[in-house]
XYZ file of C-alpha atoms in Angstrom:
708
model
C 5.578 20.090 25.256
C 5.596 22.812 22.562
C 2.597 25.167 22.324
C 1.585 23.771 18.941
C 1.809 20.192 20.219
C -0.374 21.160 23.173
C -2.921 22.643 20.778
C -2.925 19.445 18.700
C -3.355 17.373 21.853
C -6.225 19.441 23.183
C -8.228 19.671 19.964
C -10.824 16.941 20.328
C -14.219 18.362 19.379
C -14.728 21.238 17.006
C -17.510 22.356 14.708
C -17.675 20.132 11.634
C -16.171 21.731 8.518
C -13.530 20.888 5.948
C -10.980 22.943 7.853
C -10.770 25.267 10.820
C -8.361 27.872 12.155
C -7.383 26.567 15.576
C -5.300 29.339 17.061
C -2.475 31.714 16.749
C 0.542 29.896 18.146
C 2.231 31.096 21.281
C 5.103 33.266 20.105
C 3.395 33.955 16.786
C 2.170 31.770 13.962
C -0.907 30.374 12.275
C -2.315 26.855 12.713
C -5.069 25.345 10.576
C -6.722 21.996 11.269
C -7.893 20.020 8.243
C -10.282 17.087 8.205
C -9.436 14.454 5.589
C -12.374 12.018 5.389
C -11.662 8.308 5.099
C -13.223 6.392 2.250
C -13.781 3.345 4.466
C -15.224 5.237 7.416
C -18.901 5.594 8.190
C -20.700 8.721 7.026
C -19.578 11.713 9.127
C -22.935 13.457 8.878
C -23.682 13.137 12.574
C -20.103 13.186 13.775
C -18.188 16.008 15.393
C -15.475 17.459 13.181
C -12.011 16.373 14.236
C -9.046 17.599 12.209
C -6.518 14.945 11.178
C -4.012 17.016 9.228
C -2.526 20.266 10.514
C -0.947 23.164 8.618
C 1.363 25.436 10.580
C 2.963 28.646 9.324
C 5.609 30.058 11.636
C 6.888 33.613 12.054
C 10.044 32.726 10.144
C 7.918 31.809 7.127
C 8.428 28.057 7.349
C 5.357 25.925 6.588
C 4.932 22.598 8.343
C 2.361 19.945 7.402
C 1.517 17.463 10.162
C 0.459 14.301 8.308
C -1.425 11.358 9.815
C -0.371 8.689 7.305
C 2.590 6.273 7.371
C 5.494 6.613 4.954
C 6.638 3.336 3.416
C 8.244 4.745 0.301
C 5.071 5.943 -1.432
C 6.140 9.567 -1.011
C 3.427 10.717 1.377
C 5.859 13.129 3.069
C 6.104 14.998 -0.202
C 2.805 14.490 -2.037
C 0.483 15.645 0.756
C 2.520 18.790 1.510
C 2.585 19.549 -2.222
C -1.213 19.752 -2.307
C -1.285 22.275 0.521
C 1.747 24.201 -0.723
C 0.246 24.550 -4.202
C -2.857 26.382 -3.025
C -0.894 28.248 -0.355
C 1.747 29.364 -2.876
C 4.336 28.360 -0.309
C 8.075 28.519 -0.866
C 8.790 24.805 -1.442
C 12.300 25.138 -0.049
C 10.745 26.148 3.292
C 8.102 23.416 3.547
C 8.540 20.795 6.286
C 6.574 17.720 7.258
C 5.904 15.974 10.562
C 4.258 12.587 10.972
C 1.574 12.553 13.650
C 1.674 10.119 16.547
C -1.247 7.738 16.937
C -4.437 9.058 18.466
C -7.583 6.992 19.001
C -9.849 9.519 17.273
C -8.233 12.918 16.669
C -6.711 11.994 13.329
C -9.518 9.827 12.009
C -8.423 6.495 10.570
C -4.634 6.541 10.346
C -4.237 3.130 8.733
C -2.245 3.522 5.507
C -3.409 0.881 3.041
C -5.045 0.536 -0.344
C -3.054 3.218 -2.183
C -5.178 5.692 -0.252
C -2.804 8.309 1.147
C -3.880 10.894 -1.437
C -7.013 9.484 -3.036
C -9.081 8.768 0.091
C -10.451 12.254 0.529
C -7.223 14.242 0.954
C -7.257 16.055 -2.369
C -9.956 18.696 -1.887
C -9.658 19.262 1.891
C -5.919 19.855 1.653
C -6.374 22.183 -1.283
C -9.006 24.138 0.651
C -6.721 24.399 3.654
C -3.916 25.855 1.551
C -6.305 28.200 -0.215
C -7.803 29.368 3.093
C -4.383 30.128 4.529
C -3.443 31.988 1.352
C -6.543 34.168 1.501
C -5.941 34.947 5.181
C -2.401 36.058 4.415
C -3.515 38.162 1.455
C -6.202 39.819 3.560
C -3.643 40.571 6.272
C -1.264 42.167 3.776
C -4.006 44.181 2.092
C -5.116 45.537 5.449
C -1.598 46.522 6.379
C -1.090 48.320 3.075
C -4.656 49.709 2.999
C -5.240 48.371 -0.491
C -7.968 46.112 -1.960
C -7.237 42.409 -1.748
C -7.845 42.196 -5.518
C -4.604 44.110 -6.050
C -2.572 41.530 -4.147
C -1.224 38.195 -5.280
C 0.951 35.469 -3.810
C 4.123 33.841 -5.011
C 6.633 31.548 -3.361
C 5.868 32.346 0.256
C 5.082 36.028 0.042
C 2.277 38.460 -0.763
C 2.946 41.020 -3.507
C 1.084 44.290 -4.197
C 1.139 44.770 -7.950
C 0.471 48.494 -7.805
C 3.530 49.368 -5.737
C 5.741 46.259 -5.987
C 5.631 45.998 -2.210
C 5.993 42.458 -0.836
C 5.811 40.765 2.552
C 6.944 37.286 3.483
C 4.291 35.040 4.992
C 6.177 34.965 8.277
C 5.631 38.690 8.715
C 1.878 38.274 8.259
C 0.971 35.203 10.320
C 0.034 37.090 13.494
C -2.284 39.430 11.596
C -3.719 36.513 9.622
C -4.419 34.539 12.789
C -6.720 37.311 13.997
C -8.902 37.262 10.866
C -12.031 35.150 10.279
C -11.692 32.135 8.011
C -12.925 32.568 4.441
C -16.114 30.546 3.942
C -15.327 29.395 0.403
C -11.676 29.970 -0.522
C -11.051 30.032 -4.256
C -9.211 26.984 -5.543
C -6.752 27.366 -8.375
C -7.598 26.293 -11.868
C -5.436 23.424 -13.056
C -3.724 25.799 -15.501
C -2.440 27.833 -12.536
C -0.577 24.976 -10.854
C 3.087 25.719 -10.305
C 3.940 22.833 -7.940
C 1.418 20.064 -8.593
C 2.518 18.010 -11.560
C 6.149 19.086 -11.198
C 9.216 17.028 -10.235
C 10.022 18.828 -7.007
C 12.819 17.730 -4.675
C 11.442 15.132 -2.262
C 11.354 16.475 1.269
C 12.802 13.307 2.784
C 15.649 12.731 0.327
C 18.319 14.553 2.388
C 17.551 12.538 5.528
C 17.610 9.262 3.613
C 20.846 10.091 1.799
C 22.594 11.098 5.011
C 21.182 8.215 7.047
C 19.294 10.477 9.455
C 15.921 9.036 8.444
C 14.745 6.841 11.290
C 13.315 3.481 10.348
C 11.978 1.177 13.031
C 15.199 -0.785 13.187
C 17.168 2.456 13.793
C 15.398 3.470 17.013
C 17.645 3.912 20.040
C 16.462 5.068 23.472
C 18.331 5.158 26.797
C 18.645 1.778 28.504
C 17.496 -0.117 25.420
C 17.690 -3.919 25.377
C 17.357 -6.035 22.257
C 15.236 -9.112 21.739
C 13.900 -11.615 19.278
C 10.989 -14.004 19.565
C 10.844 -17.637 18.516
C 7.339 -18.413 17.257
C 5.681 -21.832 16.718
C 6.857 -23.466 13.479
C 3.398 -24.920 12.748
C 0.279 -22.796 12.287
C -1.909 -22.870 15.373
C 0.726 -24.432 17.661
C 1.777 -22.993 21.036
C 4.530 -23.369 23.629
C 4.135 -26.382 25.914
C 7.489 -26.051 27.686
C 11.013 -24.723 27.111
C 14.462 -25.066 28.636
C 16.388 -21.747 28.771
C 19.594 -23.158 30.305
C 21.758 -23.119 27.178
C 20.321 -19.804 26.041
C 21.158 -18.019 29.285
C 24.764 -19.185 28.904
C 25.165 -17.242 25.619
C 27.237 -14.093 26.271
C 25.047 -10.991 26.267
C 21.743 -12.749 26.923
C 19.887 -11.152 29.846
C 16.486 -12.836 30.087
C 14.441 -15.619 28.515
C 10.694 -15.814 29.041
C 7.447 -16.802 27.432
C 5.281 -14.277 25.589
C 1.855 -14.989 24.191
C 3.153 -15.722 20.684
C 6.270 -17.715 21.599
C 9.486 -17.354 23.609
C 11.444 -14.081 23.861
C 15.219 -13.841 24.232
C 16.303 -10.459 25.620
C 19.947 -9.451 25.334
C 22.425 -6.596 25.354
C 22.521 -6.557 21.570
C 20.625 -8.125 18.669
C 23.343 -10.628 17.738
C 23.298 -12.121 21.227
C 19.507 -12.398 21.074
C 19.697 -14.169 17.709
C 22.440 -16.543 18.859
C 20.579 -17.267 22.056
C 17.385 -18.034 20.168
C 19.190 -20.740 18.195
C 19.947 -22.638 21.389
C 16.411 -22.648 22.768
C 14.955 -26.062 23.538
C 11.192 -25.673 23.027
C 8.458 -28.295 23.116
C 5.487 -27.233 21.033
C 1.820 -28.011 21.570
C 0.283 -28.932 18.223
C -2.627 -26.829 17.057
C -4.008 -29.624 14.913
C -3.218 -28.115 11.492
C -1.177 -30.494 9.335
C -2.175 -29.750 5.734
C 0.342 -29.406 2.922
C 0.063 -27.310 -0.244
C -1.150 -30.266 -2.300
C -3.875 -30.951 0.272
C -4.964 -27.322 0.244
C -5.288 -27.071 -3.536
C -7.067 -30.427 -3.669
C -9.500 -29.131 -1.067
C -10.014 -25.961 -3.101
C -10.703 -28.023 -6.223
C -13.302 -30.097 -4.384
C -14.998 -26.977 -3.060
C -15.069 -25.491 -6.559
C -17.230 -28.411 -7.656
C -19.898 -27.640 -5.071
C -22.175 -24.746 -4.195
C -21.055 -21.153 -4.590
C -22.352 -17.678 -3.814
C -22.816 -15.228 -6.657
C -20.737 -12.059 -6.489
C -21.976 -10.673 -9.807
C -24.562 -12.002 -12.210
C -25.714 -10.483 -15.480
C -27.804 -12.239 -18.107
C -27.745 -16.032 -17.924
C -24.195 -17.285 -18.190
C -25.050 -20.919 -17.434
C -27.625 -21.091 -20.210
C -25.372 -19.301 -22.681
C -22.521 -21.676 -21.923
C -24.742 -24.738 -22.137
C -25.990 -23.647 -25.539
C -22.561 -22.835 -26.960
C -21.151 -24.977 -29.719
C -18.406 -27.244 -28.354
C -15.785 -25.713 -30.595
C -16.647 -22.256 -29.288
C -16.631 -23.067 -25.579
C -13.416 -22.681 -23.623
C -12.745 -23.987 -20.113
C -9.660 -23.727 -17.914
C -8.506 -23.959 -14.311
C -6.134 -21.339 -12.913
C -4.245 -21.369 -9.630
C -2.151 -18.862 -7.703
C -0.018 -19.665 -4.627
C 0.362 -18.111 -1.212
C 2.837 -15.220 -1.187
C 4.900 -13.744 1.642
C 5.365 -10.003 1.957
C 9.122 -10.441 2.515
C 9.600 -6.763 3.341
C 13.191 -5.560 3.222
C 12.993 -4.460 6.852
C 11.910 -7.481 8.941
C 9.197 -7.031 11.548
C 10.424 -4.928 14.464
C 9.165 -2.627 17.183
C 10.582 -0.766 20.174
C 8.469 -0.475 23.330
C 9.008 1.154 26.708
C 6.374 0.042 29.205
C 6.219 1.939 32.507
C 3.670 1.670 35.341
C 1.825 4.776 34.153
C 2.562 4.928 30.449
C 3.737 3.058 27.377
C 5.753 4.514 24.527
C 6.170 2.710 21.201
C 8.305 3.363 18.134
C 7.073 1.254 15.235
C 7.230 0.983 11.451
C 3.488 0.396 11.359
C 0.760 0.958 8.797
C -1.836 0.893 11.577
C -0.683 3.060 14.494
C -4.099 3.070 16.142
C -4.171 -0.731 16.019
C -0.783 -0.767 17.719
C -2.049 1.698 20.311
C -5.125 -0.407 21.075
C -3.104 -3.625 21.300
C -0.635 -2.022 23.717
C -3.430 -0.637 25.891
C -4.992 -4.079 26.129
C -1.697 -5.768 27.021
C -0.636 -3.200 29.615
C -4.037 -2.387 31.072
C -3.289 1.303 30.584
C -5.857 3.774 29.270
C -5.390 4.325 25.575
C -4.349 7.958 26.023
C -1.412 6.726 28.137
C -0.030 4.866 25.110
C 2.041 6.871 22.622
C 2.855 5.369 19.228
C 5.500 7.104 17.126
C 5.416 6.182 13.430
C 8.895 5.697 12.000
C 9.708 5.213 8.354
C 8.732 1.761 7.099
C 11.233 -0.367 5.226
C 8.384 -1.572 2.984
C 4.861 -2.340 4.080
C 2.674 -3.912 1.355
C -0.051 -4.515 3.930
C 2.024 -6.688 6.264
C 2.557 -3.902 8.766
C -1.156 -3.267 9.155
C -1.121 -6.145 11.672
C -0.037 -5.520 15.305
C 1.542 -8.922 16.062
C 5.119 -7.624 16.044
C 4.048 -4.705 18.255
C 2.513 -7.187 20.675
C 5.855 -9.012 20.956
C 7.684 -5.780 21.850
C 5.134 -4.558 24.390
C 5.037 -7.909 26.177
C 8.839 -8.156 26.143
C 9.276 -4.665 27.612
C 6.619 -5.261 30.225
C 8.325 -8.424 31.475
C 11.890 -7.147 31.103
C 11.162 -3.953 33.005
C 13.104 -1.914 30.443
C 12.704 -0.541 26.931
C 13.109 -3.391 24.444
C 13.536 -3.490 20.686
C 12.199 -6.723 19.214
C 13.563 -7.697 15.816
C 12.442 -10.831 14.026
C 14.984 -12.857 12.083
C 14.360 -13.155 8.367
C 13.348 -16.764 8.933
C 10.771 -15.813 11.578
C 9.505 -13.069 9.287
C 9.146 -15.392 6.281
C 7.487 -18.221 8.190
C 5.111 -16.157 10.350
C 3.510 -13.872 7.829
C -0.095 -13.120 6.937
C 0.154 -14.482 3.418
C -1.461 -13.410 0.164
C -4.282 -15.965 -0.187
C -3.836 -18.866 -2.563
C -6.586 -19.174 -5.173
C -8.202 -21.814 -7.381
C -10.442 -20.615 -10.216
C -12.649 -22.419 -12.705
C -13.204 -20.416 -15.867
C -15.586 -21.016 -18.756
C -16.364 -18.809 -21.732
C -18.317 -18.915 -24.959
C -17.509 -17.342 -28.337
C -20.292 -16.163 -30.617
C -20.435 -16.504 -34.420
C -19.008 -13.008 -34.826
C -15.990 -13.779 -32.613
C -17.315 -11.866 -29.624
C -17.462 -13.167 -26.061
C -21.085 -14.107 -25.367
C -20.676 -15.648 -21.905
C -18.156 -15.801 -19.095
C -18.311 -17.733 -15.836
C -15.604 -17.347 -13.187
C -15.681 -19.314 -9.943
C -12.963 -18.676 -7.399
C -11.988 -20.377 -4.162
C -9.685 -18.259 -1.986
C -9.322 -17.696 1.743
C -11.279 -14.635 2.879
C -9.600 -11.573 4.349
C -12.684 -10.697 6.367
C -14.848 -12.871 8.558
C -18.514 -13.633 8.148
C -20.426 -15.547 5.516
C -20.993 -15.125 1.829
C -18.742 -13.359 -0.631
C -15.428 -11.918 0.522
C -14.937 -8.699 -1.405
C -11.168 -8.985 -1.690
C -11.371 -12.565 -2.969
C -13.433 -11.540 -6.011
C -11.931 -8.078 -6.583
C -10.567 -8.012 -10.115
C -13.118 -10.603 -11.269
C -16.507 -9.264 -10.190
C -15.281 -5.718 -10.844
C -14.312 -6.311 -14.482
C -15.249 -3.526 -16.898
C -15.520 -5.893 -19.861
C -19.013 -5.714 -21.369
C -20.110 -9.352 -21.587
C -23.859 -9.990 -21.918
C -23.886 -13.157 -19.827
C -21.536 -12.939 -16.859
C -21.405 -14.916 -13.630
C -18.721 -14.511 -10.960
C -19.246 -16.654 -7.888
C -17.242 -17.518 -4.825
C -16.600 -20.373 -2.421
C -15.313 -19.518 1.072
C -12.800 -22.090 2.368
C -11.753 -22.531 5.988
C -7.992 -23.135 6.034
C -5.622 -22.640 8.973
C -3.066 -20.597 7.017
C -3.060 -16.944 8.192
C -3.783 -14.595 5.312
C -3.619 -10.841 4.929
C -3.499 -7.910 2.545
C -0.713 -8.173 -0.032
C 0.183 -5.404 -2.447
C -2.870 -4.801 -4.709
C -4.817 -7.463 -2.725
C -7.381 -9.497 -4.735
C -6.330 -8.291 -8.201
C -2.794 -9.582 -7.529
C -4.065 -13.074 -8.375
C -7.414 -12.349 -10.021
C -6.001 -10.196 -12.804
C -3.723 -13.103 -13.735
C -6.795 -15.357 -13.874
C -9.073 -13.008 -15.824
C -6.546 -11.513 -18.233
C -5.027 -14.896 -19.054
C -8.456 -16.379 -19.739
C -9.532 -13.415 -21.878
C -6.389 -14.113 -23.882
C -7.481 -17.743 -24.238
C -10.857 -16.614 -25.534
C -9.210 -14.271 -28.025
C -7.056 -17.042 -29.472
C -10.011 -19.449 -29.539
C -11.943 -16.845 -31.518
C -9.032 -16.205 -33.866
C -8.925 -12.603 -32.650
C -6.042 -10.312 -31.799
C -5.938 -10.136 -27.961
C -5.670 -6.352 -28.026
C -8.561 -5.924 -30.455
C -10.856 -8.222 -28.465
C -10.140 -6.304 -25.270
C -10.687 -3.043 -27.075
C -14.088 -4.237 -28.223
C -15.056 -5.433 -24.746
C -14.173 -2.011 -23.287
C -16.575 -0.022 -25.466
C -18.390 1.139 -22.307
C -15.205 1.998 -20.374
C -13.527 4.823 -22.329
C -10.820 5.687 -19.766
C -9.664 2.088 -19.495
C -9.904 1.641 -23.253
C -7.690 4.687 -23.771
C -5.083 3.198 -21.419
C -5.160 -0.071 -23.356
C -4.735 1.758 -26.654
C -1.826 3.821 -25.341
C 0.019 0.723 -24.096
C -0.476 -0.998 -27.440
C 0.670 2.060 -29.380
C 3.786 2.687 -27.309
C 4.809 -0.970 -27.266
C 4.573 -1.357 -31.029
C 1.742 -3.855 -30.752
C 0.906 -5.232 -34.172
C 4.471 -4.862 -35.451
C 6.903 -7.756 -35.607
C 8.924 -8.046 -32.375
C 12.670 -8.761 -32.436
C 13.611 -12.305 -33.426
C 12.902 -14.863 -30.704
C 10.560 -12.584 -28.788
C 6.804 -12.204 -28.381
C 4.464 -9.738 -26.699
C 1.586 -10.167 -24.277
C -0.904 -7.635 -22.999
C -3.022 -7.256 -19.861
C -4.818 -4.515 -17.942
C -6.537 -3.702 -14.666
C -8.621 -1.074 -12.910
C -7.645 -1.129 -9.263
C -7.891 1.358 -6.383
C -8.626 4.280 -8.640
C -5.761 3.539 -11.038
C -6.136 2.251 -14.607
C -3.117 0.395 -15.964
C -2.287 -1.600 -19.091
C 1.023 -3.351 -19.630
C 2.709 -5.057 -22.556
C 5.534 -7.486 -21.816
C 8.094 -8.488 -24.422
C 9.687 -11.832 -23.582
C 12.013 -14.502 -24.874
C 12.888 -18.013 -23.775
C 16.407 -19.412 -23.452
C 17.042 -22.979 -22.288
C 13.672 -22.995 -20.592
C 14.277 -19.747 -18.719
C 11.988 -16.774 -19.242
C 13.565 -13.413 -19.939
C 11.442 -10.269 -19.860
C 13.213 -7.677 -21.994
C 10.786 -4.788 -22.029
C 7.632 -3.686 -20.236
C 5.516 -0.876 -21.640
C 3.105 0.548 -19.118
C 0.332 3.045 -19.800
C -1.621 4.418 -16.867
C -4.347 6.868 -15.927
C -4.108 7.853 -12.270
C -6.160 11.024 -12.566
C -4.421 14.244 -11.539
C -0.750 13.556 -10.886
C 0.781 15.245 -7.851
C 4.452 14.334 -8.423
C 5.429 12.586 -11.682
C 8.680 11.235 -10.246
C 6.904 9.547 -7.352
C 4.353 8.072 -9.763
C 7.005 6.653 -12.066
C 8.968 5.220 -9.149
C 5.845 3.547 -7.783
C 4.960 2.082 -11.181
C 8.440 0.682 -11.773
C 8.561 -0.672 -8.219
C 5.157 -2.274 -8.728
C 6.343 -3.978 -11.901
C 9.428 -5.315 -10.090
C 7.189 -6.587 -7.300
C 4.680 -8.178 -9.673
C 7.350 -9.685 -11.904
C 9.153 -11.199 -8.913
C 5.899 -12.830 -7.837
C 5.077 -13.957 -11.369
C 8.420 -15.629 -11.946
C 9.363 -16.882 -8.490
C 6.864 -16.082 -5.737
C 5.502 -19.126 -3.925
C 5.019 -20.055 -0.304
C 4.516 -23.793 0.096
C 3.157 -25.563 3.150
C 4.373 -28.941 4.378
C 2.635 -30.618 7.311
C 1.343 -27.300 8.594
C 4.559 -25.288 8.311
C 6.077 -22.960 5.733
C 9.004 -24.494 3.841
C 10.601 -21.237 2.656
C 12.829 -19.426 5.123
C 14.928 -16.771 3.357
C 15.744 -15.323 -0.036
C 17.671 -18.421 -1.122
C 14.368 -20.298 -1.468
C 12.062 -17.292 -1.847
C 14.046 -15.417 -4.507
C 13.622 -11.858 -5.683
C 14.161 -10.454 -9.153
C 17.877 -9.796 -9.710
C 19.293 -6.654 -11.269
C 20.480 -8.621 -14.295
C 16.865 -9.751 -14.847
C 15.362 -6.276 -14.756
C 13.592 -5.362 -17.992
C 13.573 -1.935 -19.566
C 10.413 -0.240 -18.297
C 8.625 2.558 -20.132
C 5.971 4.452 -18.176
C 3.420 6.499 -20.120
C 1.084 8.425 -17.822
C -2.022 9.832 -19.473
C -2.721 13.445 -18.629
C -5.974 13.639 -16.718
C -7.953 16.192 -14.742
C -9.861 13.519 -12.815
C -9.310 13.456 -9.052
C -6.159 11.537 -8.049
C -6.411 7.756 -8.014
C -4.258 5.155 -6.287
C -0.708 4.764 -7.564
C 1.225 2.394 -5.293
C -0.535 -0.843 -6.279
C -2.409 -0.828 -9.622
C 0.685 -1.571 -11.723
C 1.341 -4.843 -9.835
C -1.451 -7.090 -11.200
C -1.085 -6.821 -15.008
C 2.530 -7.960 -15.309
C 1.949 -11.656 -14.526
C -0.720 -12.174 -17.203
C 1.156 -9.983 -19.673
C 4.216 -12.251 -19.345
C 2.124 -15.429 -19.419
C 0.252 -14.246 -22.504
C 3.530 -13.373 -24.223
C 4.837 -16.859 -23.482
C 1.761 -18.360 -25.108
C 2.309 -16.197 -28.182
C 5.923 -17.380 -28.250
C 5.502 -21.088 -27.493
C 1.831 -22.031 -27.763
C 1.939 -23.235 -24.144
C -0.567 -21.672 -21.743
C 0.607 -20.874 -18.210
C -2.298 -21.440 -15.826
C -0.462 -21.623 -12.525
C 1.968 -19.245 -10.877
C 4.872 -18.906 -10.458
C 6.107 -19.273 -14.016
C 9.706 -20.129 -13.085
C 10.386 -23.817 -12.744
C 7.618 -24.854 -15.142
C 8.548 -26.692 -18.310
C 7.832 -24.328 -21.171
C-alpha cells in the first residue's frame, strides 16, 4: 500500500473544518483533506470532521484529486478537479484524478444522484482547498527567497517573484509547504480572475476513453475470473420453486448452476456460455400473487384519484375558486404517464471476489457504500473487509443506485469459490428494473375575466419512491414546487400500493410532472385566448431567474414569428435540482408521424464550471427526454413486463435527432444541477407544439403511436 493510500485509510477522525492538511507524504509531497458536505445528510454540527475529497501535490509537480463520486458521463473527473485547480493555479496538463473506493464513513455520502456532484456542497470547500494549497506554496517560496508574500504570485503550477522574475515549480516547494501551518481564511479568487473555470479545457478522461483504457464494469478482468448471468423471476414478486440444471450443465463452457436469492445463476468459462446455458434452464416459479396489467393499474389509479388525498401544497382556496368559476372559464383534464425503464447502455453487471477473510468488488455503481453494506451482510464479513472499486458507469440515471446486481455477483462468487463477473442480458435488464413510476393526474383550472389564472388544482396518483405515509416528495416534485404565482393553488397526492418496483429515473418526479403541469398551463392559455409564452411570463412575475430563462428561449427560438410551412412551436419550462431550463420545440407531422426539427434550450445553471460538459449534458438530456416522450413505455401484462429489448423499447434514432441550440445564461450564482433539468421540458414542449399544429391535445405519453 502506498504511503498516501495508508494516510487516506488511517484518517478517520479529525478536527471539524472545511479542509485540513493531513501530512507531508513519505518521499515528499503535500496532502490536503477536504470535507464536501452532503445536501441530504443530517447537520454536521455535532459530527467529527471527516475529509471526503483529497488533494495531493507530488514532488514532480503533479496534482492529483481523489474524488468520492461516481463517473457516469457527467464529467465529474474533470469538473471537480477544475474547481481545485482554479484556486490552486495548477498546471492543467499535470492534473490527475483518482476515484475513491467505498468507505462506510470516511468519504461521507458517496451516492451520486440528483445532479449533485458539484452542487451539493462541493463548490466552496474545493475552492478553499485549492486556495489553501496555493497560499502554502506561496508562503514557502517567499520564505525561501526572503521576500514578502505580497510580491509573489502563482501561475500554471509555479510561484513567481515579480521583483526578480524568479520562479519555482510547485513540486520544488511541497516539502517546505507541508511544514507550514494552514491559512485560516485563504483568499478566494474573484470571478473575474478565473482562468480555468468557465473554459473548455481538455477532459481528463478523454484519452483513456479514446484508447479504450477506461475501465467500465463490463471491462473488469482479474485472475481466475469466471463469468455468470442470473435468470430472475418473470413475474414481480415470484420466486424459484424448483429448477432442473441437467441441460444447462451440458452446454460447453458451463461450470456451475445454483440458486441465488434473486433467481438462478449460471457460471461459465465465458459470458456466451453463461447466456446460452441460461436459455436451457428449466425453472418452476412460485407465484408472488401479483397479476395486474397496465390497464388494471391505470384504472386503479383513476379510482384512487376520485377519493381522499393528502395536500402537498395549498394556497388560497382553490376548491372554492373553481366552484365559483364560470363554466366557460373552467378547464379540466386528465393526464397520464407510463412506467419507464432506465435501459442503460451498459446492462447491469458486477465483479466480485469473495474470500474467507475479505471481499473485493468492482462495480459500475452510483452507491458504492450501499454495495459495500450489501456485500458485508451477504458474506458476514465486517464492513471494513469489503472493498468496492468504482469503475466508469455506462450510464446510470438512478438505476445503479440499487445494489441488486451487486448482490447477484457477491452470492455467485461466494458459492462458486472464485471471482465471478455477473452480467445481465438485455432482456433481464429491461424486465427487472426499478421503473420510473407511472402517474395519473386530475387537473382543473379557472380563468379570470382578465385572462389570468385564478385557480389551479392538481391531484396526482403515482407510486412513492420512499416508504411511509402521506405525501411522497418525488411524486409531487414539479407540481407542488411550481414557481407560477397562482392565488388559489392546491396540489394533493394519493399514495397507491402497486407491486411494480419503482426507482429514481433521470430527473425523477419532474420527468412526468412537468409534462402534466406545462401541458395544462398551455391548455389554460388557449382557453383564455392568451399566447402560451405571455401567460407563463405573467405567472413568473415573482421568479425573475426563471422568467429570464423563459424569455431567452422565446427570443432565440423566434417565438412570435411565423415558423416554416407545416411546422409549429411549443414551449415549456422547469426548475429542477438547481437548474432552470426552458425549451421550445419546433415540430411537423407527416403521415401521422411526429418530427421534431429544432429544439431551442435556454438555461441558468448558476456558475458554469465547464461549458462543454454543460452543453453535452443538455443535449443528452434532450435526447433522453425526447426518446421517452415519443416512444418510452413499459407495459405490464399479468404481472410481467412485456418489453424485452430495443426492438420494442425503441430509442431515438440518429435520423430523428433535431437540431439543438443551447443558450446558457451567464450567472454568478453558485452552481446548480446540470445532468437532469433539461429532461422534463421536452415532452410538454413537443406536445404543446402538436396542439398548435393540429388542435389535438396530447394528454398521455408516449406520443408515438397515437392518432394525431
